[in-house]
Coordinates of C-alpha atoms and ligand atoms in Angstrom, one line a residue:
M138 CA 36.5 48.9 -44.0
I139 CA 34.4 48.0 -46.8
F140 CA 35.5 45.4 -48.6
T141 CA 33.8 42.6 -51.5
D142 CA 36.2 39.4 -51.1
I143 CA 33.9 36.6 -49.4
N144 CA 37.0 34.5 -48.2
R145 CA 38.2 37.6 -46.2
A146 CA 34.9 37.5 -44.3
I147 CA 34.7 34.1 -43.9
N148 CA 38.7 34.3 -42.4
L149 CA 37.1 36.7 -39.7
L150 CA 33.8 34.5 -38.8
L151 CA 35.9 31.6 -38.5
N152 CA 38.3 33.6 -36.1
K153 CA 35.3 34.6 -34.2
E154 CA 35.4 38.3 -35.2
V155 CA 32.0 40.0 -35.9
V156 CA 31.2 40.6 -39.6
A157 CA 28.5 43.0 -41.1
L158 CA 27.3 41.3 -44.6
P159 CA 24.7 41.5 -47.1
T160 CA 21.3 39.7 -47.0
E161 CA 18.4 40.3 -49.1
T162 CA 16.6 42.3 -46.8
V163 CA 19.0 44.3 -44.5
Y164 CA 22.2 44.0 -43.8
G165 CA 23.3 41.8 -40.9
L166 CA 26.3 41.7 -38.1
A167 CA 27.3 38.3 -37.9
G168 CA 28.7 36.3 -35.7
L169 CA 29.4 32.7 -35.7
G170 CA 26.0 31.9 -33.7
Y171 CA 27.3 28.4 -31.9
D172 CA 29.8 30.7 -30.5
E173 CA 28.7 32.0 -26.7
Q174 CA 32.0 34.9 -27.5
A175 CA 30.6 36.3 -30.6
V176 CA 27.2 36.2 -29.6
Q177 CA 28.0 38.3 -26.7
H178 CA 30.1 40.2 -28.8
I179 CA 27.7 41.3 -31.6
Y180 CA 25.3 42.2 -28.5
A181 CA 27.9 44.6 -26.7
L182 CA 28.9 46.0 -30.8
K183 CA 25.1 47.0 -31.4
N184 CA 24.1 47.9 -27.7
R185 CA 21.2 45.5 -27.7
P186 CA 19.7 44.4 -24.7
Q187 CA 20.3 40.7 -24.0
H188 CA 16.7 39.6 -23.7
N189 CA 16.0 40.4 -27.2
P190 CA 16.8 37.5 -29.2
L191 CA 19.2 37.0 -32.4
I192 CA 17.7 35.6 -35.3
L193 CA 20.3 32.8 -36.4
H194 CA 21.0 32.2 -40.6
Y195 CA 21.6 28.4 -42.0
A196 CA 22.6 27.7 -45.5
C197 CA 19.5 25.7 -45.6
L198 CA 16.4 24.2 -44.1
E199 CA 18.4 21.0 -43.3
D200 CA 20.8 22.0 -41.8
T201 CA 18.3 23.5 -39.1
R202 CA 17.2 20.3 -38.2
T203 CA 19.3 19.3 -34.9
D204 CA 18.8 23.1 -33.5
V205 CA 15.0 23.3 -33.8
V206 CA 11.7 21.1 -34.1
W207 CA 9.4 21.7 -37.2
T208 CA 6.0 21.9 -37.5
P209 CA 3.9 20.4 -40.7
W210 CA 2.9 24.0 -42.0
A211 CA 5.9 25.5 -40.9
Q212 CA 8.2 23.5 -42.7
H213 CA 6.0 23.4 -46.1
L214 CA 6.3 27.2 -46.2
A215 CA 9.9 27.6 -45.4
A216 CA 10.7 24.7 -48.1
A217 CA 8.8 27.0 -50.6
C218 CA 10.3 30.5 -49.9
W219 CA 13.9 29.6 -48.8
P220 CA 16.1 31.1 -49.9
G221 CA 14.2 34.1 -49.2
P222 CA 13.0 36.8 -46.9
L223 CA 10.9 34.6 -44.2
T224 CA 11.9 33.9 -40.5
L225 CA 10.3 31.2 -38.4
V226 CA 10.2 31.2 -34.6
L227 CA 10.3 27.0 -33.3
S228 CA 10.9 25.0 -30.7
L229 CA 14.4 24.1 -29.6
T230 CA 15.7 20.6 -30.3
P231 CA 17.6 19.3 -26.6
T232 CA 20.5 18.7 -28.5
S233 CA 20.5 22.6 -30.0
R234 CA 23.8 24.1 -30.1
I235 CA 22.5 27.4 -29.9
P236 CA 23.6 29.1 -26.6
L237 CA 20.9 30.8 -24.0
A238 CA 22.4 34.3 -25.2
A239 CA 21.1 33.9 -28.6
T240 CA 18.1 32.7 -27.7
G241 CA 17.8 35.5 -24.9
G242 CA 17.1 32.0 -22.5
L243 CA 14.3 31.3 -24.1
N244 CA 13.4 27.3 -25.6
S245 CA 12.6 28.5 -28.9
A246 CA 15.1 30.3 -31.7
A247 CA 14.0 32.2 -34.9
I248 CA 15.6 31.2 -37.8
R249 CA 16.4 32.1 -41.5
V250 CA 17.7 30.7 -44.7
P251 CA 18.9 34.2 -46.6
S252 CA 19.2 34.4 -50.5
H253 CA 21.8 37.2 -50.7
P254 CA 24.8 34.8 -52.7
M255 CA 27.2 36.8 -50.8
I256 CA 25.8 35.2 -47.0
Q257 CA 24.7 31.7 -48.8
N258 CA 28.3 31.3 -50.3
I259 CA 29.6 32.4 -46.5
L260 CA 27.2 30.2 -44.7
R261 CA 28.2 27.0 -47.0
A262 CA 32.0 27.6 -46.0
L263 CA 31.1 27.5 -42.0
P264 CA 30.7 24.6 -39.9
G265 CA 27.1 26.1 -38.6
P266 CA 25.1 28.9 -38.5
L267 CA 25.8 32.8 -38.1
A268 CA 24.0 34.6 -35.7
A269 CA 22.7 37.8 -37.1
P270 CA 20.7 41.3 -35.9
S271 CA 20.1 44.2 -38.5
A272 CA 23.5 45.7 -38.5
N273 CA 22.5 49.1 -36.8
L274 CA 22.6 50.6 -32.9
S275 CA 20.3 49.2 -31.6
G276 CA 16.9 51.6 -32.1
Q277 CA 18.5 52.9 -35.5
L278 CA 17.4 52.7 -39.2
S279 CA 18.1 49.7 -40.3
P280 CA 21.2 49.4 -42.6
T281 CA 20.7 48.8 -47.0
T282 CA 23.9 49.3 -48.2
A283 CA 27.4 48.8 -46.6
A284 CA 27.6 53.0 -46.2
H285 CA 24.9 52.8 -43.8
V286 CA 26.4 50.4 -42.0
A287 CA 29.4 52.3 -41.5
K288 CA 27.5 55.6 -40.3
D289 CA 27.1 53.7 -37.2
L290 CA 29.4 50.6 -36.6
D291 CA 33.3 50.4 -36.7
V292 CA 33.6 47.2 -38.1
P293 CA 35.1 45.3 -41.1
I294 CA 31.7 45.5 -43.8
L295 CA 31.3 42.9 -46.5
D296 CA 29.7 44.8 -49.3
G297 CA 27.1 43.6 -51.1
G298 CA 24.9 46.3 -53.0
P299 CA 22.1 47.9 -51.8
C300 CA 19.6 44.8 -50.1
V301 CA 16.9 44.1 -53.0
Y302 CA 14.1 43.8 -50.1
G303 CA 15.3 46.8 -47.9
L304 CA 12.9 45.5 -45.2
E305 CA 13.6 42.7 -42.5
S306 CA 11.9 39.4 -42.8
T307 CA 8.7 38.7 -41.6
I308 CA 8.8 37.0 -38.8
L309 CA 6.0 33.7 -38.0
D310 CA 5.6 31.9 -35.4
G311 CA 6.0 28.3 -36.9
R312 CA 5.1 26.7 -33.6
T313 CA 1.2 27.5 -33.9
W314 CA -1.4 27.1 -36.4
P315 CA -3.2 29.1 -37.4
I316 CA -0.5 32.0 -38.2
N317 CA 0.8 34.2 -36.2
I318 CA 2.7 37.1 -37.5
L319 CA 5.4 38.3 -34.9
R320 CA 6.9 41.1 -37.5
P321 CA 5.6 41.9 -40.7
G322 CA 8.3 42.0 -43.6
A323 CA 9.7 41.4 -46.6
L324 CA 7.3 38.6 -47.1
S325 CA 3.7 39.7 -47.6
V326 CA 0.4 37.8 -46.0
E327 CA -0.4 38.3 -49.7
D328 CA 2.5 36.0 -50.4
I329 CA 2.1 33.7 -47.6
S330 CA -1.3 32.9 -48.6
T331 CA -0.3 31.8 -51.5
L332 CA 2.6 29.8 -50.6
L333 CA 0.3 28.0 -48.4
L334 CA -2.8 27.7 -51.2
G335 CA -3.3 24.1 -51.0
F336 CA -1.9 23.3 -47.8
Q337 CA -3.9 20.8 -45.6
E338 CA -4.4 22.5 -42.5
P339 CA -3.1 20.5 -39.6
S340 CA -5.1 19.4 -36.9
V341 CA -4.8 21.0 -33.4
S342 CA -3.9 18.3 -31.7
D343 CA -0.9 18.4 -33.4
Y344 CA 0.6 21.2 -31.4
A345 CA 1.3 21.9 -28.0
P346 CA -1.4 22.2 -25.7
G347 CA -1.3 26.3 -24.2
K348 CA -0.2 27.7 -27.7
G349 CA -3.7 28.9 -28.2
D350 CA -3.7 32.2 -25.7
A351 CA -1.3 33.7 -28.9
I352 CA -3.0 33.1 -31.8
T353 CA -5.3 35.1 -34.5
T354 CA -7.5 34.0 -37.0
N355 CA -6.7 36.2 -39.7
P356 CA -3.3 38.3 -39.8
A357 CA -3.6 40.5 -42.2
P358 CA -6.0 43.1 -40.4
D359 CA -5.1 42.4 -37.1
I360 CA -1.5 41.9 -36.6
K361 CA -0.1 41.1 -33.0
V362 CA 3.5 42.2 -32.4
L363 CA 5.0 39.7 -29.8
C364 CA 8.7 39.5 -30.6
P365 CA 10.6 39.9 -27.3
G366 CA 12.2 43.1 -27.5
Q367 CA 10.5 44.5 -30.8
L368 CA 9.5 47.6 -28.7
L369 CA 7.1 50.4 -30.5
A370 CA 9.6 52.9 -30.5
H371 CA 12.2 51.1 -33.0
Y372 CA 13.5 51.9 -36.5
A373 CA 13.6 55.4 -35.4
P374 CA 15.4 58.3 -38.1
K375 CA 17.0 61.4 -36.0
K376 CA 14.0 63.8 -37.3
P377 CA 10.4 63.2 -36.2
L378 CA 7.9 61.9 -38.7
R379 CA 4.6 63.3 -39.0
L380 CA 2.4 60.0 -40.8
N381 CA -0.7 60.3 -43.5
A382 CA 0.7 64.0 -44.2
T383 CA -1.7 65.8 -47.1
H384 CA -0.4 69.4 -47.1
I385 CA 3.4 70.4 -46.2
K386 CA 4.0 72.4 -42.8
D387 CA 7.2 74.6 -42.5
G388 CA 10.6 72.9 -42.3
E389 CA 9.2 69.5 -43.1
G390 CA 10.8 67.6 -46.0
L391 CA 8.7 65.2 -47.9
L392 CA 8.6 61.4 -47.9
A393 CA 6.7 60.9 -51.0
F394 CA 4.4 58.0 -52.5
G395 CA 2.7 58.6 -55.8
P396 CA 2.8 62.4 -56.9
P397 CA 4.1 64.4 -54.8
L398 CA 3.0 67.1 -52.4
L399 CA 3.9 70.4 -53.4
G400 CA 5.6 72.5 -51.2
A401 CA 8.5 70.7 -49.3
N402 CA 12.2 71.9 -49.8
V403 CA 13.6 68.2 -50.0
C404 CA 11.4 65.2 -51.6
V405 CA 12.5 61.8 -51.7
Q406 CA 10.6 59.6 -53.3
L407 CA 9.6 56.1 -52.0
S408 CA 7.8 55.2 -55.3
L409 CA 5.9 57.7 -58.2
E410 CA 4.1 54.8 -59.5
G411 CA 3.0 53.9 -56.0
N412 CA 4.3 50.0 -55.9
T413 CA 4.5 48.9 -52.6
T414 CA 7.8 47.1 -53.6
Q415 CA 9.5 49.2 -54.9
A416 CA 8.9 51.6 -51.9
A417 CA 10.1 48.6 -49.3
A418 CA 13.6 48.3 -51.3
N419 CA 13.8 52.5 -50.5
L420 CA 12.4 53.1 -47.2
F421 CA 15.0 53.0 -45.4
A422 CA 17.5 54.7 -48.0
A423 CA 15.0 57.7 -48.0
L424 CA 14.9 58.3 -44.3
H425 CA 18.8 58.1 -44.4
Q426 CA 18.8 60.4 -47.0
L427 CA 16.2 62.5 -45.3
D428 CA 17.8 62.7 -41.4
Q429 CA 21.0 64.5 -43.7
S430 CA 19.0 67.0 -45.3
A431 CA 18.2 70.2 -44.6
C432 CA 14.7 69.3 -43.4
Q433 CA 13.9 69.9 -39.8
T434 CA 10.8 67.3 -39.2
I435 CA 9.5 64.5 -42.6
A436 CA 5.9 64.4 -43.5
V437 CA 5.2 61.2 -45.0
M438 CA 2.3 60.5 -47.7
P439 CA -0.2 57.3 -46.7
I440 CA 1.0 54.1 -48.0
P441 CA -1.8 51.6 -48.2
Q442 CA -1.8 48.5 -46.0
T443 CA -1.3 45.9 -49.3
G444 CA 1.2 44.1 -50.2
L445 CA 4.8 45.0 -48.6
G446 CA 2.3 48.4 -47.3
C447 CA 2.4 46.8 -44.1
A448 CA 5.2 46.3 -43.1
I449 CA 6.3 50.0 -44.3
N450 CA 3.5 51.5 -42.4
D451 CA 5.0 48.9 -39.3
R452 CA 8.5 50.3 -39.9
L453 CA 7.0 54.3 -39.9
L454 CA 4.8 53.9 -37.2
R455 CA 7.4 52.6 -34.6
A456 CA 9.8 55.4 -36.3
C457 CA 7.0 58.0 -35.5
A458 CA 6.2 56.3 -31.5
A459 CA 9.8 57.3 -31.0
F460 CA 9.3 60.4 -31.2
A461 CA 5.4 61.2 -30.5
P462 CA 4.0 57.7 -29.2
A463 CA 0.6 60.0 -28.0
T464 CA 0.0 61.2 -32.0
C465 CA 0.3 57.4 -33.5
S466 CA -2.1 54.6 -33.3
V467 CA -1.3 51.3 -34.1
Ligands
TXA588 O1 15.4 40.3 -42.3 C1 16.0 39.7 -41.2 O2 15.3 39.6 -40.4 C2 17.7 40.9 -40.8 C3 18.7 40.3 -41.7 C4 19.9 40.2 -41.0 O3 18.5 38.5 -41.6 N1 17.6 40.5 -39.5 C5 16.9 41.4 -38.4 O4 17.6 40.9 -37.1 O5 15.8 42.0 -38.5 P1 17.1 41.8 -35.6 O6 17.8 41.3 -34.5 O7 17.1 43.2 -35.9 O8 15.7 41.6 -35.4 C6 15.3 40.2 -35.0 C7 13.7 40.0 -34.1 C8 13.7 40.3 -32.8 O9 13.1 41.8 -32.8 C9 13.6 39.9 -32.2 O10 12.7 39.8 -31.2 C10 13.0 38.3 -32.8 O11 13.8 38.2 -34.1 N2 13.1 37.0 -32.0 C11 14.6 36.6 -32.1 N3 14.4 35.2 -31.6 C12 13.1 34.6 -31.4 C13 12.6 34.4 -30.6 N4 12.6 32.9 -29.9 N5 11.1 34.5 -30.5 C14 10.4 35.5 -30.5 N6 10.9 36.2 -31.6 C15 12.5 36.6 -31.4
MG589 MG1 17.0 45.5 -36.4

C-alpha cells in the first residue's frame, strides 16, 4: 500500500506499526524508537540479524541529549550538517530510553537527524525518535523509491519521491578523535573536512581511554569498516557484477560512468558527465533496473575515489563480494 498522506503515517506509527518512509538518503523502515515491540517488528520484517543495530532518527539535535553523550567535535559537525546525511555513533547516557534491541546490546547508539520534509514533519509530531534501517530485505539493494520498497516488503509505504542522495548516510564514530569512518556514505570525506575547518582539535584526554585502537589518522585512503553487522557481502543486486570494466563481454549489461563502452545490449548511465554526486543518486535505481533487464551479468565502468565515488565504490565492492569474494579487493 503506497500513499502520500503523512497523517496516515503518523497514526500508523503511533499505533506501533512499522511504515516505510522517505529520507534524503534512502527509504527507511520506521517504527517508534523507544518501543521494543516496534523495533523487534522491524528486525522480523527485514529478516535482519539481531546483532546488527539500527539508526535512531530524531527531529533535532536537542532531542538526542537524553539518549547519547556528545563529544565537542561530533556536536560541531552535527550542528553544521543536520538535518542531513550524517550518522554519529555515540555512547548511551545512563538514562537513555533506547531499547537494547535497537542497539544490538551495545552501549552506544547510531543517531541522525534526516532532512526529507516528510520524515521531519513526522518526527516533530511523534513523542520520540524513529528507529529505521533501510527499507529492504537484509542484504538486498537499498530502496531509493517507493516502488523499490514495494518489491521487497509488504508494508505501508509513504511515497516522498526519489531520494535526493540515493546512498545511505555516512556513519562516523563520534566518540573518538581523529575521525573514524564506519561507513562511507552520502556525506563525502571532503565535505566532512570542510565542515570541520576551523574546529579546534580537542586534546586526547577529553576522550575515554582505550578508544585509540580503532583510530585512523587519515580516513580518506584507508577507511576501516567497523560497523557491527556490516558484512563485506551486502547491497547485492541479483546478478553478478564485474568492476572496473574496460570492455564488454558476452551477455553483460553495462553500468556506465561517463561516455559508455560499446557493445552492451543494455546500458544504464550513472552520470554521462562523470559527476559522482549524480552517480550516487542514480546508483541503486540503476542496479534495480539492470537486475530487471535482459542481461545476465553487469559490467561496471571505473569510478574515481573522489567525492561520493568513495561511497559508490564501497557499495559496488560489497555487491561484487556477494558473488565472487576472491575477485574483489577492499
Ligand atoms: O541513510 C541511512 O543511514 C539509512 C536511512 C534510512 O536513515 N539507514 C540505514 O540503516 O542505512 P541501516 O540499518 O541499513 O544501516 C545502519 C548501520 C548498520 O550497518 C549498523 O551496523 C550501523 O548502522 N550501526 C548502528 N548502530 C551502531 C552502533 N552502535 N555502532 C556501530 N555501528 C552501528
Ligand atoms: Mg541497509
